[in-house]
Amino acid sequence: MKGLRLNRWFYLFWTTLLIGAGGALIAGLALQLVNGRINFKSTADFIIYPLILLGYGVLVSVYAQLGFFAYMILNYTGSGVFPRKVWRYIQLALALLALLELMFLRQALGKERAAAPDLILGLCLLVFAIIVSYWKVRSTNDTAFVPTFFFMTAISIVEIIGVLQIGVGSATVFIVVPLLLCNAYQILILHRVLSKPVLNPS
């Protein structure tokens, strides 16, 4: 967290808000096109619905930012307690355990829930995390892969665990899409935010 001054944090904050709002708008409109369950009775309804999506996306982005700062505190603490190489192995193990829990554990424990949605969500999350981690490595160095992969898997799963308990596919998509976009944006831009001023202090 060293180097995250107020102006840089503000830049990260409001740009993440935009990412969350845009992601929720895209996810909400896509679900509307697929499901077609909302009947707009007037022009006002047609205008208000996107505004509701944008507002919800802003709330999701704030939630994602809380998770991101919690991760940075966890990473800072873990790096101080464990040797750097050991901490990377711990993060990788926790990431894999979180993915396995998401995809298989609830079925193994006999939960009355279809296995396919959790498996598909876990695989999509895995692929997305690998892509983001590879992009982070290309932007920084090889040591960034494991922390990025851990954040995009384990932390993201912790953040979406509440909506998974609901068991509604549309609700899951509606929160997962903007949340993952916010998480990816934050972790990918962090080194740029820390390396140089993004707002002129004068």
PDB file of C-alpha atoms in Angstrom:
ATOM      1  CA  MET A   1       0.000   0.000   0.000  1.00  0.00           C
ATOM      2  CA  LYS A   2       3.081   2.210   0.096  1.00  0.00           C
ATOM      3  CA  GLY A   3       2.775   5.080  -2.336  1.00  0.00           C
ATOM      4  CA  LEU A   4      -1.028   5.086  -2.487  1.00  0.00           C
ATOM      5  CA  ARG A   5      -1.540   8.765  -1.823  1.00  0.00           C
ATOM      6  CA  LEU A   6      -4.923  10.439  -1.551  1.00  0.00           C
ATOM      7  CA  ASN A   7      -5.014  11.737  -5.130  1.00  0.00           C
ATOM      8  CA  ARG A   8      -4.022   8.340  -6.492  1.00  0.00           C
ATOM      9  CA  TRP A   9      -6.590   6.572  -4.346  1.00  0.00           C
ATOM     10  CA  PHE A  10      -9.252   9.007  -5.566  1.00  0.00           C
ATOM     11  CA  TYR A  11      -8.341   8.257  -9.184  1.00  0.00           C
ATOM     12  CA  LEU A  12      -8.558   4.521  -8.519  1.00  0.00           C
ATOM     13  CA  PHE A  13     -11.841   4.997  -6.666  1.00  0.00           C
ATOM     14  CA  TRP A  14     -13.797   6.894  -9.276  1.00  0.00           C
ATOM     15  CA  THR A  15     -12.457   4.973 -12.266  1.00  0.00           C
ATOM     16  CA  THR A  16     -13.438   1.720 -10.557  1.00  0.00           C
ATOM     17  CA  LEU A  17     -16.899   3.198 -10.003  1.00  0.00           C
ATOM     18  CA  LEU A  18     -17.174   3.735 -13.755  1.00  0.00           C
ATOM     19  CA  ILE A  19     -16.035   0.190 -14.481  1.00  0.00           C
ATOM     20  CA  GLY A  20     -18.600  -1.237 -12.049  1.00  0.00           C
ATOM     21  CA  ALA A  21     -21.414   0.924 -13.393  1.00  0.00           C
ATOM     22  CA  GLY A  22     -20.604   0.006 -16.985  1.00  0.00           C
ATOM     23  CA  GLY A  23     -20.288  -3.688 -16.169  1.00  0.00           C
ATOM     24  CA  ALA A  24     -23.642  -3.760 -14.371  1.00  0.00           C
ATOM     25  CA  LEU A  25     -25.307  -1.899 -17.238  1.00  0.00           C
ATOM     26  CA  ILE A  26     -23.971  -4.384 -19.785  1.00  0.00           C
ATOM     27  CA  ALA A  27     -24.881  -7.407 -17.645  1.00  0.00           C
ATOM     28  CA  GLY A  28     -28.356  -6.072 -16.839  1.00  0.00           C
ATOM     29  CA  LEU A  29     -29.231  -5.219 -20.426  1.00  0.00           C
ATOM     30  CA  ALA A  30     -27.876  -8.563 -21.643  1.00  0.00           C
ATOM     31  CA  LEU A  31     -29.999 -10.422 -19.091  1.00  0.00           C
ATOM     32  CA  GLN A  32     -33.003  -8.340 -20.135  1.00  0.00           C
ATOM     33  CA  LEU A  33     -32.483  -9.287 -23.761  1.00  0.00           C
ATOM     34  CA  VAL A  34     -32.092 -12.968 -22.885  1.00  0.00           C
ATOM     35  CA  ASN A  35     -34.874 -13.258 -20.316  1.00  0.00           C
ATOM     36  CA  GLY A  36     -37.199 -10.460 -21.386  1.00  0.00           C
ATOM     37  CA  ARG A  37     -38.959 -10.468 -18.034  1.00  0.00           C
ATOM     38  CA  ILE A  38     -39.307  -6.708 -17.524  1.00  0.00           C
ATOM     39  CA  ASN A  39     -42.131  -4.972 -19.374  1.00  0.00           C
ATOM     40  CA  PHE A  40     -41.508  -1.273 -19.832  1.00  0.00           C
ATOM     41  CA  LYS A  41     -44.847   0.514 -19.560  1.00  0.00           C
ATOM     42  CA  SER A  42     -43.567   3.984 -20.369  1.00  0.00           C
ATOM     43  CA  THR A  43     -40.578   5.951 -21.554  1.00  0.00           C
ATOM     44  CA  ALA A  44     -39.808   6.819 -17.938  1.00  0.00           C
ATOM     45  CA  ASP A  45     -39.499   3.116 -17.079  1.00  0.00           C
ATOM     46  CA  PHE A  46     -37.147   2.659 -20.022  1.00  0.00           C
ATOM     47  CA  ILE A  47     -34.934   5.475 -18.716  1.00  0.00           C
ATOM     48  CA  ILE A  48     -35.104   4.549 -15.025  1.00  0.00           C
ATOM     49  CA  TYR A  49     -34.082   0.916 -15.557  1.00  0.00           C
ATOM     50  CA  PRO A  50     -30.577   1.736 -16.899  1.00  0.00           C
ATOM     51  CA  LEU A  51     -30.149   4.259 -14.077  1.00  0.00           C
ATOM     52  CA  ILE A  52     -30.958   1.530 -11.557  1.00  0.00           C
ATOM     53  CA  LEU A  53     -28.379  -0.722 -13.221  1.00  0.00           C
ATOM     54  CA  LEU A  54     -25.757   2.011 -13.071  1.00  0.00           C
ATOM     55  CA  GLY A  55     -26.502   2.656  -9.399  1.00  0.00           C
ATOM     56  CA  TYR A  56     -26.264  -1.020  -8.586  1.00  0.00           C
ATOM     57  CA  GLY A  57     -22.964  -1.216 -10.446  1.00  0.00           C
ATOM     58  CA  VAL A  58     -21.605   1.640  -8.355  1.00  0.00           C
ATOM     59  CA  LEU A  59     -22.533  -0.261  -5.182  1.00  0.00           C
ATOM     60  CA  VAL A  60     -20.850  -3.409  -6.502  1.00  0.00           C
ATOM     61  CA  SER A  61     -17.723  -1.412  -7.339  1.00  0.00           C
ATOM     62  CA  VAL A  62     -17.542  -0.055  -3.781  1.00  0.00           C
ATOM     63  CA  TYR A  63     -17.887  -3.609  -2.484  1.00  0.00           C
ATOM     64  CA  ALA A  64     -15.117  -4.725  -4.851  1.00  0.00           C
ATOM     65  CA  GLN A  65     -12.863  -1.931  -3.636  1.00  0.00           C
ATOM     66  CA  LEU A  66     -13.373  -2.968  -0.026  1.00  0.00           C
ATOM     67  CA  GLY A  67     -12.302  -6.480  -0.998  1.00  0.00           C
ATOM     68  CA  PHE A  68      -9.299  -5.117  -2.872  1.00  0.00           C
ATOM     69  CA  PHE A  69      -8.034  -3.100   0.071  1.00  0.00           C
ATOM     70  CA  ALA A  70      -8.648  -6.077   2.372  1.00  0.00           C
ATOM     71  CA  TYR A  71      -6.509  -8.136  -0.017  1.00  0.00           C
ATOM     72  CA  MET A  72      -3.713  -5.558   0.006  1.00  0.00           C
ATOM     73  CA  ILE A  73      -3.677  -5.611   3.804  1.00  0.00           C
ATOM     74  CA  LEU A  74      -3.653  -9.429   3.762  1.00  0.00           C
ATOM     75  CA  ASN A  75      -0.854  -9.498   1.188  1.00  0.00           C
ATOM     76  CA  TYR A  76       1.181  -6.943   3.112  1.00  0.00           C
ATOM     77  CA  THR A  77       0.752  -8.944   6.332  1.00  0.00           C
ATOM     78  CA  GLY A  78       1.479 -12.281   4.681  1.00  0.00           C
ATOM     79  CA  SER A  79       4.616 -10.935   3.033  1.00  0.00           C
ATOM     80  CA  GLY A  80       5.832  -9.752   6.428  1.00  0.00           C
ATOM     81  CA  VAL A  81       5.069 -12.980   8.288  1.00  0.00           C
ATOM     82  CA  PHE A  82       6.205 -15.560   5.720  1.00  0.00           C
ATOM     83  CA  PRO A  83       9.222 -15.701   3.412  1.00  0.00           C
ATOM     84  CA  ARG A  84       8.250 -14.375  -0.009  1.00  0.00           C
ATOM     85  CA  LYS A  85       8.462 -17.731  -1.774  1.00  0.00           C
ATOM     86  CA  VAL A  86       6.460 -19.489   0.962  1.00  0.00           C
ATOM     87  CA  TRP A  87       3.778 -16.799   0.820  1.00  0.00           C
ATOM     88  CA  ARG A  88       3.428 -17.328  -2.932  1.00  0.00           C
ATOM     89  CA  TYR A  89       2.889 -21.068  -2.387  1.00  0.00           C
ATOM     90  CA  ILE A  90       0.314 -20.341   0.305  1.00  0.00           C
ATOM     91  CA  GLN A  91      -1.578 -18.000  -2.017  1.00  0.00           C
ATOM     92  CA  LEU A  92      -1.538 -20.529  -4.827  1.00  0.00           C
ATOM     93  CA  ALA A  93      -2.793 -23.308  -2.533  1.00  0.00           C
ATOM     94  CA  LEU A  94      -5.586 -21.103  -1.174  1.00  0.00           C
ATOM     95  CA  ALA A  95      -6.605 -20.095  -4.707  1.00  0.00           C
ATOM     96  CA  LEU A  96      -6.856 -23.721  -5.830  1.00  0.00           C
ATOM     97  CA  LEU A  97      -8.777 -24.701  -2.694  1.00  0.00           C
ATOM     98  CA  ALA A  98     -11.239 -21.857  -3.259  1.00  0.00           C
ATOM     99  CA  LEU A  99     -11.821 -22.976  -6.848  1.00  0.00           C
ATOM    100  CA  LEU A 100     -12.326 -26.591  -5.788  1.00  0.00           C
ATOM    101  CA  GLU A 101     -14.764 -25.489  -3.091  1.00  0.00           C
ATOM    102  CA  LEU A 102     -16.713 -23.448  -5.594  1.00  0.00           C
ATOM    103  CA  MET A 103     -16.900 -26.182  -8.212  1.00  0.00           C
ATOM    104  CA  PHE A 104     -17.155 -29.411  -6.219  1.00  0.00           C
ATOM    105  CA  LEU A 105     -17.357 -29.156  -2.442  1.00  0.00           C
ATOM    106  CA  ARG A 106     -21.016 -28.277  -2.069  1.00  0.00           C
ATOM    107  CA  GLN A 107     -22.030 -31.232  -4.244  1.00  0.00           C
ATOM    108  CA  ALA A 108     -19.672 -33.525  -2.326  1.00  0.00           C
ATOM    109  CA  LEU A 109     -21.332 -32.466   0.926  1.00  0.00           C
ATOM    110  CA  GLY A 110     -24.719 -33.434  -0.451  1.00  0.00           C
ATOM    111  CA  LYS A 111     -26.159 -29.985  -1.061  1.00  0.00           C
ATOM    112  CA  GLU A 112     -29.308 -30.095  -3.164  1.00  0.00           C
ATOM    113  CA  ARG A 113     -27.927 -28.014  -5.983  1.00  0.00           C
ATOM    114  CA  ALA A 114     -27.175 -28.693  -9.632  1.00  0.00           C
ATOM    115  CA  ALA A 115     -23.492 -29.237 -10.234  1.00  0.00           C
ATOM    116  CA  ALA A 116     -23.319 -27.655 -13.696  1.00  0.00           C
ATOM    117  CA  PRO A 117     -23.738 -23.943 -12.724  1.00  0.00           C
ATOM    118  CA  ASP A 118     -21.006 -24.085 -10.086  1.00  0.00           C
ATOM    119  CA  LEU A 119     -18.678 -25.971 -12.425  1.00  0.00           C
ATOM    120  CA  ILE A 120     -19.245 -23.527 -15.282  1.00  0.00           C
ATOM    121  CA  LEU A 121     -18.787 -20.530 -12.994  1.00  0.00           C
ATOM    122  CA  GLY A 122     -15.583 -22.002 -11.563  1.00  0.00           C
ATOM    123  CA  LEU A 123     -14.131 -22.721 -15.005  1.00  0.00           C
ATOM    124  CA  CYS A 124     -15.041 -19.251 -16.278  1.00  0.00           C
ATOM    125  CA  LEU A 125     -13.461 -17.706 -13.203  1.00  0.00           C
ATOM    126  CA  LEU A 126     -10.341 -19.836 -13.666  1.00  0.00           C
ATOM    127  CA  VAL A 127      -9.925 -18.837 -17.311  1.00  0.00           C
ATOM    128  CA  PHE A 128     -10.551 -15.169 -16.558  1.00  0.00           C
ATOM    129  CA  ALA A 129      -8.075 -15.237 -13.654  1.00  0.00           C
ATOM    130  CA  ILE A 130      -5.375 -16.805 -15.838  1.00  0.00           C
ATOM    131  CA  ILE A 131      -5.929 -14.178 -18.546  1.00  0.00           C
ATOM    132  CA  VAL A 132      -5.751 -11.312 -16.051  1.00  0.00           C
ATOM    133  CA  SER A 133      -2.696 -12.819 -14.345  1.00  0.00           C
ATOM    134  CA  TYR A 134      -0.904 -13.249 -17.682  1.00  0.00           C
ATOM    135  CA  TRP A 135      -1.739  -9.646 -18.581  1.00  0.00           C
ATOM    136  CA  LYS A 136      -0.378  -8.496 -15.221  1.00  0.00           C
ATOM    137  CA  VAL A 137       2.850 -10.409 -15.809  1.00  0.00           C
ATOM    138  CA  ARG A 138       3.223  -8.811 -19.239  1.00  0.00           C
ATOM    139  CA  SER A 139       2.781  -5.390 -17.633  1.00  0.00           C
ATOM    140  CA  THR A 140       5.121  -6.007 -14.668  1.00  0.00           C
ATOM    141  CA  ASN A 141       7.117  -9.200 -14.008  1.00  0.00           C
ATOM    142  CA  ASP A 142       6.789 -12.946 -13.454  1.00  0.00           C
ATOM    143  CA  THR A 143       6.361 -12.655  -9.682  1.00  0.00           C
ATOM    144  CA  ALA A 144       3.012 -10.898 -10.184  1.00  0.00           C
ATOM    145  CA  PHE A 145       1.270 -14.030 -11.501  1.00  0.00           C
ATOM    146  CA  VAL A 146       0.519 -15.794  -8.213  1.00  0.00           C
ATOM    147  CA  PRO A 147      -0.702 -12.745  -6.242  1.00  0.00           C
ATOM    148  CA  THR A 148      -2.922 -11.711  -9.153  1.00  0.00           C
ATOM    149  CA  PHE A 149      -4.257 -15.244  -9.581  1.00  0.00           C
ATOM    150  CA  PHE A 150      -4.957 -15.455  -5.842  1.00  0.00           C
ATOM    151  CA  PHE A 151      -6.814 -12.166  -5.839  1.00  0.00           C
ATOM    152  CA  MET A 152      -8.862 -12.968  -8.935  1.00  0.00           C
ATOM    153  CA  THR A 153      -9.874 -16.398  -7.618  1.00  0.00           C
ATOM    154  CA  ALA A 154      -9.871 -16.719  -3.835  1.00  0.00           C
ATOM    155  CA  ILE A 155     -10.785 -13.116  -3.012  1.00  0.00           C
ATOM    156  CA  SER A 156     -13.394 -12.926  -5.783  1.00  0.00           C
ATOM    157  CA  ILE A 157     -15.008 -16.156  -4.567  1.00  0.00           C
ATOM    158  CA  VAL A 158     -15.184 -14.796  -1.022  1.00  0.00           C
ATOM    159  CA  GLU A 159     -16.827 -11.642  -2.383  1.00  0.00           C
ATOM    160  CA  ILE A 160     -19.493 -13.508  -4.372  1.00  0.00           C
ATOM    161  CA  ILE A 161     -20.233 -16.212  -1.799  1.00  0.00           C
ATOM    162  CA  GLY A 162     -23.332 -14.340  -0.626  1.00  0.00           C
ATOM    163  CA  VAL A 163     -25.002 -14.225  -4.017  1.00  0.00           C
ATOM    164  CA  LEU A 164     -24.121 -17.888  -4.604  1.00  0.00           C
ATOM    165  CA  GLN A 165     -26.234 -18.780  -1.574  1.00  0.00           C
ATOM    166  CA  ILE A 166     -29.255 -17.289  -3.350  1.00  0.00           C
ATOM    167  CA  GLY A 167     -28.907 -19.843  -6.122  1.00  0.00           C
ATOM    168  CA  VAL A 168     -30.427 -17.637  -8.853  1.00  0.00           C
ATOM    169  CA  GLY A 169     -28.484 -17.636 -12.101  1.00  0.00           C
ATOM    170  CA  SER A 170     -29.468 -14.119 -13.153  1.00  0.00           C
ATOM    171  CA  ALA A 171     -28.516 -12.657  -9.776  1.00  0.00           C
ATOM    172  CA  THR A 172     -25.154 -14.436  -9.963  1.00  0.00           C
ATOM    173  CA  VAL A 173     -24.387 -13.050 -13.423  1.00  0.00           C
ATOM    174  CA  PHE A 174     -25.592  -9.602 -12.402  1.00  0.00           C
ATOM    175  CA  ILE A 175     -23.075  -9.330  -9.547  1.00  0.00           C
ATOM    176  CA  VAL A 176     -20.221 -11.475 -10.886  1.00  0.00           C
ATOM    177  CA  VAL A 177     -19.734  -9.561 -14.150  1.00  0.00           C
ATOM    178  CA  PRO A 178     -19.204  -6.053 -12.680  1.00  0.00           C
ATOM    179  CA  LEU A 179     -17.354  -7.457  -9.672  1.00  0.00           C
ATOM    180  CA  LEU A 180     -14.816  -9.346 -11.768  1.00  0.00           C
ATOM    181  CA  LEU A 181     -14.369  -6.382 -14.088  1.00  0.00           C
ATOM    182  CA  CYS A 182     -13.691  -4.121 -11.092  1.00  0.00           C
ATOM    183  CA  ASN A 183     -11.264  -6.615  -9.567  1.00  0.00           C
ATOM    184  CA  ALA A 184      -9.417  -7.075 -12.847  1.00  0.00           C
ATOM    185  CA  TYR A 185      -9.180  -3.331 -13.387  1.00  0.00           C
ATOM    186  CA  GLN A 186      -7.892  -2.643  -9.874  1.00  0.00           C
ATOM    187  CA  ILE A 187      -5.187  -5.295  -9.902  1.00  0.00           C
ATOM    188  CA  LEU A 188      -4.060  -4.429 -13.442  1.00  0.00           C
ATOM    189  CA  ILE A 189      -3.796  -0.689 -12.869  1.00  0.00           C
ATOM    190  CA  LEU A 190      -2.337  -0.811  -9.359  1.00  0.00           C
ATOM    191  CA  HIS A 191       1.322  -0.708 -10.411  1.00  0.00           C
ATOM    192  CA  ARG A 192       0.616   2.314 -12.618  1.00  0.00           C
ATOM    193  CA  VAL A 193      -1.204   4.117  -9.828  1.00  0.00           C
ATOM    194  CA  LEU A 194       1.688   3.477  -7.441  1.00  0.00           C
ATOM    195  CA  SER A 195       4.485   4.274  -9.874  1.00  0.00           C
ATOM    196  CA  LYS A 196       3.522   7.796 -10.932  1.00  0.00           C
ATOM    197  CA  PRO A 197       1.112  10.590 -10.035  1.00  0.00           C
ATOM    198  CA  VAL A 198      -2.198  10.356 -11.875  1.00  0.00           C
ATOM    199  CA  LEU A 199      -3.473  13.770 -10.840  1.00  0.00           C
ATOM    200  CA  ASN A 200      -1.573  17.028 -10.855  1.00  0.00           C
ATOM    201  CA  PRO A 201      -1.252  18.094  -7.180  1.00  0.00           C
ATOM    202  CA  SER A 202      -1.077  21.724  -8.225  1.00  0.00           C
TER     203      SER A 202
END
